[in-house]
CSV table of C-alpha atoms in Angstrom, one decimal:
chain,number,residue,atom,x,y,z
A,1,MET,CA,0.1,0.1,0.1
A,2,HIS,CA,3.4,2.1,0.2
A,3,PHE,CA,4.4,3.9,-2.7
A,4,LEU,CA,6.9,6.5,-0.9
A,5,SER,CA,9.5,6.0,1.1
A,6,SER,CA,8.2,6.0,4.9
A,7,ILE,CA,10.6,9.4,5.1
A,8,ILE,CA,8.7,11.1,2.4
A,9,GLU,CA,5.7,10.1,3.3
A,10,ASP,CA,6.2,11.4,6.9
A,11,TYR,CA,7.2,14.6,5.6
A,12,ILE,CA,3.8,14.7,3.6
A,13,GLN,CA,1.6,14.1,6.9
A,14,ASP,CA,4.2,17.0,8.6
A,15,HIS,CA,3.5,19.1,6.3
A,16,SER,CA,-0.6,18.9,6.0
A,17,GLU,CA,-3.9,20.2,8.1
A,18,ASN,CA,-3.3,17.7,11.7
A,19,GLU,CA,-5.4,15.0,12.8
A,20,PRO,CA,-7.9,16.1,14.7
A,21,LYS,CA,-8.3,14.4,18.4
A,22,LEU,CA,-11.3,12.7,17.8
A,23,LEU,CA,-10.4,10.8,14.8
A,24,LYS,CA,-6.9,10.3,16.9
A,25,ALA,CA,-8.6,8.6,19.1
A,26,LEU,CA,-11.0,6.7,16.5
A,27,SER,CA,-7.7,5.4,14.8
A,28,ARG,CA,-6.4,4.4,18.3
A,29,GLU,CA,-9.3,2.1,18.8
A,30,THR,CA,-9.7,0.7,15.4
A,31,HIS,CA,-6.4,-0.7,15.7
A,32,LEU,CA,-6.7,-2.2,19.5
A,33,LYS,CA,-10.4,-3.5,19.0
A,34,VAL,CA,-11.1,-4.1,15.1
A,35,ILE,CA,-10.0,-6.9,12.7
A,36,GLN,CA,-8.0,-5.6,9.5
A,37,PRO,CA,-7.0,-1.5,11.0
A,38,ARG,CA,-5.1,-1.2,8.2
A,39,MET,CA,-8.2,-0.4,5.8
A,40,ILE,CA,-8.9,2.0,8.4
A,41,THR,CA,-8.4,5.7,6.0
A,42,GLY,CA,-6.3,7.3,7.9
A,43,HIS,CA,-4.2,10.8,9.0
A,44,PHE,CA,-3.0,11.9,5.5
A,45,GLN,CA,-6.0,10.6,3.4
A,46,GLY,CA,-8.9,11.8,6.1
A,47,ARG,CA,-7.7,15.6,5.4
A,48,VAL,CA,-7.2,15.0,1.8
A,49,LEU,CA,-11.3,14.1,1.6
A,50,SER,CA,-12.2,16.8,4.3
A,51,LEU,CA,-10.3,19.4,2.2
A,52,LEU,CA,-12.2,18.1,-1.1
A,53,SER,CA,-15.5,18.1,0.6
A,54,LYS,CA,-14.9,21.5,2.2
A,55,ILE,CA,-14.0,23.0,-1.7
A,56,ILE,CA,-17.1,21.3,-2.4
A,57,GLY,CA,-19.7,22.4,0.1
A,58,PRO,CA,-21.9,19.6,-0.1
A,59,LEU,CA,-26.0,19.5,1.0
A,60,ASN,CA,-25.4,15.6,0.1
A,61,ILE,CA,-23.0,12.9,1.0
A,62,LEU,CA,-22.9,9.6,-0.1
A,63,GLU,CA,-20.4,7.1,1.4
A,64,ILE,CA,-20.2,2.9,0.2
A,65,GLY,CA,-18.4,1.5,3.1
A,66,THR,CA,-18.3,2.9,6.1
A,67,TYR,CA,-15.6,0.6,8.1
A,68,THR,CA,-15.3,2.8,11.8
A,69,GLY,CA,-16.3,5.6,10.4
A,70,TYR,CA,-12.8,7.7,9.9
A,71,SER,CA,-13.7,8.5,6.7
A,72,ALA,CA,-17.4,9.8,7.2
A,73,LEU,CA,-16.3,12.1,9.7
A,74,CYS,CA,-13.7,13.5,7.2
A,75,LEU,CA,-16.3,14.1,4.5
A,76,ALA,CA,-18.4,15.4,7.5
A,77,GLU,CA,-16.7,18.5,7.8
A,78,GLY,CA,-17.6,20.0,4.1
A,79,LEU,CA,-21.2,19.3,5.0
A,80,ARG,CA,-23.7,22.7,5.1
A,81,LYS,CA,-25.0,23.1,7.8
A,82,ASP,CA,-27.8,21.6,6.4
A,83,GLY,CA,-26.3,18.6,4.9
A,84,GLN,CA,-26.3,15.4,5.7
A,85,LEU,CA,-24.6,12.6,5.5
A,86,HIS,CA,-25.7,9.5,3.9
A,87,THR,CA,-23.7,5.9,4.7
A,88,ILE,CA,-23.3,2.3,4.0
A,89,ASP,CA,-21.8,-0.3,5.2
A,90,VAL,CA,-22.4,-4.6,5.2
A,91,ASN,CA,-21.1,-4.9,9.1
A,92,GLU,CA,-24.6,-4.1,11.7
A,93,GLU,CA,-21.3,-5.3,14.4
A,94,LEU,CA,-19.4,-2.1,13.6
A,95,THR,CA,-22.9,0.6,13.9
A,96,GLY,CA,-22.3,1.2,17.2
A,97,PHE,CA,-18.6,1.7,17.5
A,98,GLN,CA,-19.1,4.2,13.7
A,99,ARG,CA,-22.1,5.9,15.8
A,100,LYS,CA,-20.0,6.1,19.3
A,101,TYR,CA,-17.7,8.7,17.7
A,102,PHE,CA,-20.1,10.1,15.3
A,103,ASP,CA,-21.9,11.4,18.1
A,104,GLN,CA,-18.9,12.7,19.6
A,105,SER,CA,-18.1,15.4,16.4
A,106,ASN,CA,-19.8,18.3,15.2
A,107,PHE,CA,-21.9,16.3,12.9
A,108,GLY,CA,-24.1,13.7,14.2
A,109,PRO,CA,-27.5,14.2,13.6
A,110,GLN,CA,-26.1,15.2,9.8
A,111,ILE,CA,-24.7,11.4,9.9
A,112,ILE,CA,-27.2,8.8,8.2
A,113,GLN,CA,-26.3,5.3,8.8
A,114,HIS,CA,-27.2,2.2,6.5
A,115,THR,CA,-27.0,-1.5,6.9
A,116,GLY,CA,-27.2,-3.8,4.2
A,117,ASP,CA,-26.5,-4.0,0.9
A,118,ALA,CA,-25.7,-0.8,-1.0
A,119,LEU,CA,-27.1,-1.3,-4.1
A,120,LYS,CA,-30.2,-2.3,-2.8
A,121,ILE,CA,-29.9,0.7,-0.6
A,122,ILE,CA,-28.8,3.5,-2.8
A,123,PRO,CA,-32.1,3.2,-5.7
A,124,THR,CA,-34.3,4.0,-2.6
A,125,LEU,CA,-32.8,7.4,-1.2
A,126,ASP,CA,-34.8,10.0,-2.6
A,127,MET,CA,-31.8,12.4,-3.1
A,128,THR,CA,-28.8,13.7,-5.4
A,129,PHE,CA,-25.7,13.8,-4.2
A,130,ASP,CA,-22.8,16.1,-4.7
A,131,LEU,CA,-20.0,13.9,-3.1
A,132,VAL,CA,-19.7,10.3,-3.6
A,133,PHE,CA,-16.9,7.9,-1.8
A,134,ILE,CA,-16.5,4.6,-3.3
A,135,ASP,CA,-14.8,2.5,-0.1
A,136,ALA,CA,-16.2,-1.1,0.0
A,137,GLU,CA,-16.0,-4.7,-1.9
A,138,LYS,CA,-13.5,-4.3,-4.3
A,139,LYS,CA,-14.9,-6.4,-7.0
A,140,GLU,CA,-18.6,-4.4,-6.7
A,141,TYR,CA,-17.0,-1.2,-8.0
A,142,PRO,CA,-18.2,-0.7,-11.0
A,143,LYS,CA,-22.3,-1.6,-10.0
A,144,TYR,CA,-21.3,0.5,-7.1
A,145,PHE,CA,-20.3,3.4,-9.7
A,146,GLU,CA,-23.7,2.8,-12.3
A,147,ALA,CA,-26.0,3.0,-9.0
A,148,ALA,CA,-23.9,6.4,-7.7
A,149,ILE,CA,-23.8,8.1,-10.6
A,150,LYS,CA,-27.3,8.0,-11.2
A,151,LYS,CA,-28.1,9.7,-7.7
A,152,THR,CA,-24.5,12.5,-8.7
A,153,ARG,CA,-25.6,15.9,-9.3
A,154,SER,CA,-23.5,17.1,-13.2
A,155,GLY,CA,-20.2,18.5,-11.3
A,156,GLY,CA,-20.3,16.3,-8.2
A,157,ILE,CA,-17.3,14.6,-7.7
A,158,ILE,CA,-16.7,10.9,-7.4
A,159,LEU,CA,-14.5,9.8,-5.2
A,160,SER,CA,-13.0,5.5,-5.7
A,161,ASP,CA,-10.2,4.2,-2.8
A,162,ASN,CA,-7.4,2.0,-3.5
A,163,VAL,CA,-7.5,1.7,-7.4
A,164,LEU,CA,-3.7,1.2,-7.4
A,165,TRP,CA,-4.4,-1.8,-5.4
A,166,SER,CA,-0.8,-1.9,-3.5
A,167,GLY,CA,0.9,-1.8,-6.6
A,168,LYS,CA,-0.7,-5.1,-8.3
A,169,VAL,CA,-2.7,-3.3,-11.0
A,170,VAL,CA,1.1,-2.9,-12.5
A,171,GLU,CA,2.3,-6.4,-12.0
A,172,PRO,CA,1.1,-9.5,-14.0
A,173,VAL,CA,-2.6,-10.7,-12.7
A,174,LYS,CA,-2.3,-14.5,-11.6
A,175,ASP,CA,-5.4,-16.1,-13.0
A,176,LYS,CA,-7.7,-16.7,-9.8
A,177,ASP,CA,-7.0,-12.5,-8.5
A,178,LYS,CA,-11.0,-11.6,-9.8
A,179,THR,CA,-10.4,-8.5,-7.6
A,180,THR,CA,-7.2,-7.1,-9.7
A,181,LYS,CA,-8.6,-8.0,-12.6
A,182,ILE,CA,-11.9,-6.4,-11.6
A,183,LEU,CA,-10.3,-3.0,-10.7
A,184,LEU,CA,-8.1,-3.2,-13.6
A,185,GLU,CA,-11.7,-3.1,-15.6
A,186,TYR,CA,-12.4,-0.3,-13.3
A,187,ASN,CA,-10.3,1.6,-13.7
A,188,ARG,CA,-10.3,1.6,-17.7
A,189,MET,CA,-13.9,2.0,-17.4
A,190,LEU,CA,-13.5,5.9,-15.6
A,191,LYS,CA,-11.2,6.8,-18.3
A,192,GLU,CA,-13.2,5.8,-20.8
A,193,ASP,CA,-16.4,6.9,-19.6
A,194,PRO,CA,-17.5,9.8,-21.4
A,195,ARG,CA,-20.5,10.9,-18.6
A,196,ILE,CA,-17.2,12.3,-16.3
A,197,GLU,CA,-13.8,13.4,-16.6
A,198,THR,CA,-11.3,11.1,-14.8
A,199,VAL,CA,-8.3,11.7,-12.8
A,200,LEU,CA,-6.2,9.1,-10.7
A,201,LEU,CA,-4.5,10.4,-7.6
A,202,PRO,CA,-1.7,8.3,-5.7
A,203,ILE,CA,-3.0,9.0,-2.6
A,204,ARG,CA,-2.1,5.9,-0.1
A,205,ASP,CA,-3.5,2.8,-2.8
A,206,GLY,CA,-4.9,4.7,-4.6
A,207,LEU,CA,-7.4,8.0,-5.3
A,208,THR,CA,-9.4,8.4,-8.4
A,209,LEU,CA,-11.1,11.8,-8.9
A,210,SER,CA,-14.6,12.0,-11.3
A,211,ARG,CA,-16.4,14.5,-12.3
A,212,VAL,CA,-20.0,14.4,-13.5
A,213,LEU,CA,-20.0,16.1,-16.9
């Protein structure tokens, strides 16, 4: 997942916005208590998400893949006062963990949790989104994107995480590696989709920014 030297990564982090205390506590508890803590967004990428959200000033945000809630809190920092963030995750065991930190933040009432299959939940959300963050089951990325773009306004932004997949996208792909094959197809699809303009950023494990035309 790390494509730069640890020295450069530390320098980048040290010269970016500080990590808020609440998110630092969330990260610490995630690493202590939750399986696969490496899945957490983390300090630097979290500040990127926060700044992008503040630049966009979204009324409605859709997040596909909540995990322990770190990225949701970062994205919520840019919400308008009357805005909402709808976050979807399939793991009901983490709902209470997420809500504990959501309610300690300034955005608790604005963050709406959904548990279940995002592909079934997204069509039921009666609103248009200004910002979407996709960070869930990688094999479903193409389907998530199609569901999300139907709900995203013209000029809205769709972010896709982990699109470099620990560098596997530029290595020989093993026959049984279905996830990498799907991500390769997904990255190609975003590049060629006439409905969006796209740039792939080498942030952490790869973050694609797509603007809906």
